């Protein structure tokens, strides 16, 4: 199964990638800076059912004018 990851670069993102890799999942890293429409398109085209993210990261993105909540629902 494909799993999307929407996390900043750093320890959390690395651990999420490695964990999913060891579980045999297909990883799709999503780029938050590409915008809501592109993230939604990537999720749709990749047939992703699950996206791992962080509530704090999504709040920070929204505060910077990059709301992605609609793309993830």
Coordinates of N, CA and C in Angstrom, one line a residue, residues 8-70:
X8 N 8.2 17.9 7.6 CA 9.4 18.7 7.3 C 10.7 17.8 7.2
X9 N 11.7 18.2 6.5 CA 12.9 17.5 6.6 C 13.5 17.5 8.0
X10 N 14.1 16.4 8.4 CA 14.6 16.3 9.7 C 14.4 14.9 10.3
X11 N 14.6 14.8 11.6 CA 14.6 13.5 12.2 C 13.2 12.8 12.1
X12 N 12.1 13.6 12.3 CA 10.8 13.0 12.2 C 10.5 12.4 10.8
X13 N 10.9 13.2 9.8 CA 10.7 12.7 8.4 C 11.5 11.5 8.1
X14 N 12.7 11.5 8.5 CA 13.6 10.3 8.3 C 13.1 9.1 9.0
X15 N 12.7 9.2 10.3 CA 12.1 8.1 11.0 C 10.9 7.5 10.3
X16 N 10.0 8.4 9.9 CA 8.8 8.0 9.2 C 9.1 7.2 7.9
X17 N 10.0 7.7 7.1 CA 10.4 7.1 5.9 C 11.0 5.7 6.2
X18 N 11.9 5.6 7.1 CA 12.6 4.3 7.5 C 11.6 3.3 8.0
X19 N 10.7 3.8 8.9 CA 9.7 2.9 9.5 C 8.8 2.3 8.4
X20 N 8.3 3.1 7.5 CA 7.5 2.6 6.4 C 8.2 1.7 5.5
X21 N 9.5 2.1 5.2 CA 10.3 1.2 4.4 C 10.4 -0.2 5.0
X22 N 10.7 -0.3 6.3 CA 10.9 -1.6 6.9 C 9.6 -2.3 7.0
X23 N 8.4 -1.6 6.9 CA 7.1 -2.3 6.9 C 6.7 -2.7 5.5
X24 N 7.6 -2.4 4.5 CA 7.3 -2.8 3.2 C 6.3 -1.9 2.4
X25 N 6.1 -0.7 2.9 CA 5.1 0.2 2.3 C 5.8 1.0 1.2
X26 N 5.0 1.4 0.2 CA 5.5 2.3 -0.9 C 5.4 3.7 -0.3
X27 N 6.5 4.5 -0.3 CA 6.5 5.8 0.3 C 6.3 6.8 -0.8
X28 N 5.5 7.8 -0.5 CA 5.3 9.0 -1.4 C 5.5 10.2 -0.6
X29 N 6.7 10.9 -0.7 CA 6.9 12.1 0.0 C 6.2 13.2 -0.7
X30 N 5.4 14.0 0.1 CA 4.7 15.1 -0.5 C 5.3 16.4 -0.1
X31 N 5.4 17.3 -1.1 CA 6.0 18.6 -0.9 C 5.0 19.7 -0.6
X32 N 5.0 20.1 0.7 CA 4.0 21.1 1.1 C 4.1 22.4 0.4
X33 N 5.3 22.7 0.0 CA 5.5 24.0 -0.6 C 4.9 24.1 -2.0
X34 N 4.5 23.0 -2.6 CA 4.0 23.0 -3.9 C 2.5 23.5 -4.0
X35 N 1.9 23.5 -2.8 CA 0.6 24.1 -2.7 C -0.5 23.0 -2.6
X36 N -1.7 23.5 -2.2 CA -2.8 22.6 -2.0 C -3.2 21.8 -3.2
X37 N -3.3 22.4 -4.3 CA -3.8 21.7 -5.5 C -2.8 20.7 -6.0
X38 N -1.5 20.9 -5.9 CA -0.5 19.9 -6.3 C -0.5 18.8 -5.3
X39 N -0.6 19.1 -4.0 CA -0.6 18.0 -3.0 C -1.8 17.1 -3.2
X40 N -3.0 17.7 -3.5 CA -4.2 16.9 -3.7 C -4.0 16.1 -5.0
X41 N -3.5 16.7 -6.0 CA -3.2 15.9 -7.3 C -2.3 14.8 -7.1
X42 N -1.2 15.0 -6.3 CA -0.3 13.9 -6.0 C -0.9 12.8 -5.3
X43 N -1.8 13.1 -4.3 CA -2.5 12.1 -3.5 C -3.4 11.3 -4.4
X44 N -4.1 12.0 -5.3 CA -5.1 11.4 -6.2 C -4.4 10.5 -7.2
X45 N -3.3 11.0 -7.8 CA -2.6 10.2 -8.9 C -1.9 9.0 -8.3
X46 N -1.4 9.1 -7.1 CA -0.7 8.0 -6.4 C -1.6 7.0 -5.8
X47 N -2.9 7.3 -5.7 CA -3.9 6.5 -5.0 C -3.5 6.3 -3.6
X48 N -3.1 7.3 -2.9 CA -2.8 7.2 -1.5 C -4.0 7.2 -0.7
X49 N -4.1 6.3 0.3 CA -5.2 6.2 1.2 C -4.8 6.8 2.6
X50 N -3.5 6.8 2.9 CA -3.1 7.3 4.2 C -1.9 8.3 4.0
X51 N -2.0 9.4 4.8 CA -1.0 10.4 4.8 C -0.6 10.6 6.2
X52 N 0.7 10.5 6.5 CA 1.3 10.8 7.8 C 1.8 12.2 7.8
X53 N 1.3 12.9 8.8 CA 1.8 14.3 9.0 C 1.7 14.7 10.5
X54 N 1.9 15.9 10.8 CA 1.9 16.4 12.1 C 0.9 17.6 12.2
X55 N 0.1 17.6 13.2 CA -0.8 18.7 13.4 C -0.1 20.0 13.5
X56 N 1.0 20.0 14.3 CA 1.8 21.2 14.5 C 2.4 21.7 13.1
X57 N 2.9 20.8 12.3 CA 3.4 21.2 11.0 C 2.3 21.8 10.1
X58 N 1.1 21.2 10.1 CA 0.0 21.7 9.3 C -0.4 23.1 9.8
X59 N -0.4 23.3 11.1 CA -0.7 24.6 11.7 C 0.3 25.7 11.3
X60 N 1.6 25.3 11.3 CA 2.7 26.2 10.9 C 2.5 26.6 9.4
X61 N 2.2 25.6 8.6 CA 2.0 25.8 7.2 C 0.9 26.8 6.9
X62 N -0.2 26.5 7.6 CA -1.4 27.4 7.5 C -1.1 28.8 7.9
X63 N -0.3 29.0 9.0 CA 0.1 30.3 9.5 C 0.9 31.1 8.4
X64 N 1.6 30.3 7.6 CA 2.5 30.9 6.5 C 1.7 31.0 5.2
X65 N 0.4 30.8 5.2 CA -0.4 30.9 4.0 C -0.4 29.7 3.1
X66 N -0.1 28.6 3.6 CA -0.1 27.3 2.9 C -1.1 26.3 3.5
X67 N -2.4 26.6 3.4 CA -3.4 25.7 4.0 C -3.4 24.4 3.2
X68 N -3.3 23.2 3.8 CA -3.3 21.9 3.1 C -4.4 21.0 3.6
X69 N -5.1 21.5 4.6 CA -6.1 20.6 5.3 C -7.1 20.0 4.3
X70 N -7.6 20.8 3.3 CA -8.6 20.3 2.4 C -8.0 19.3 1.5

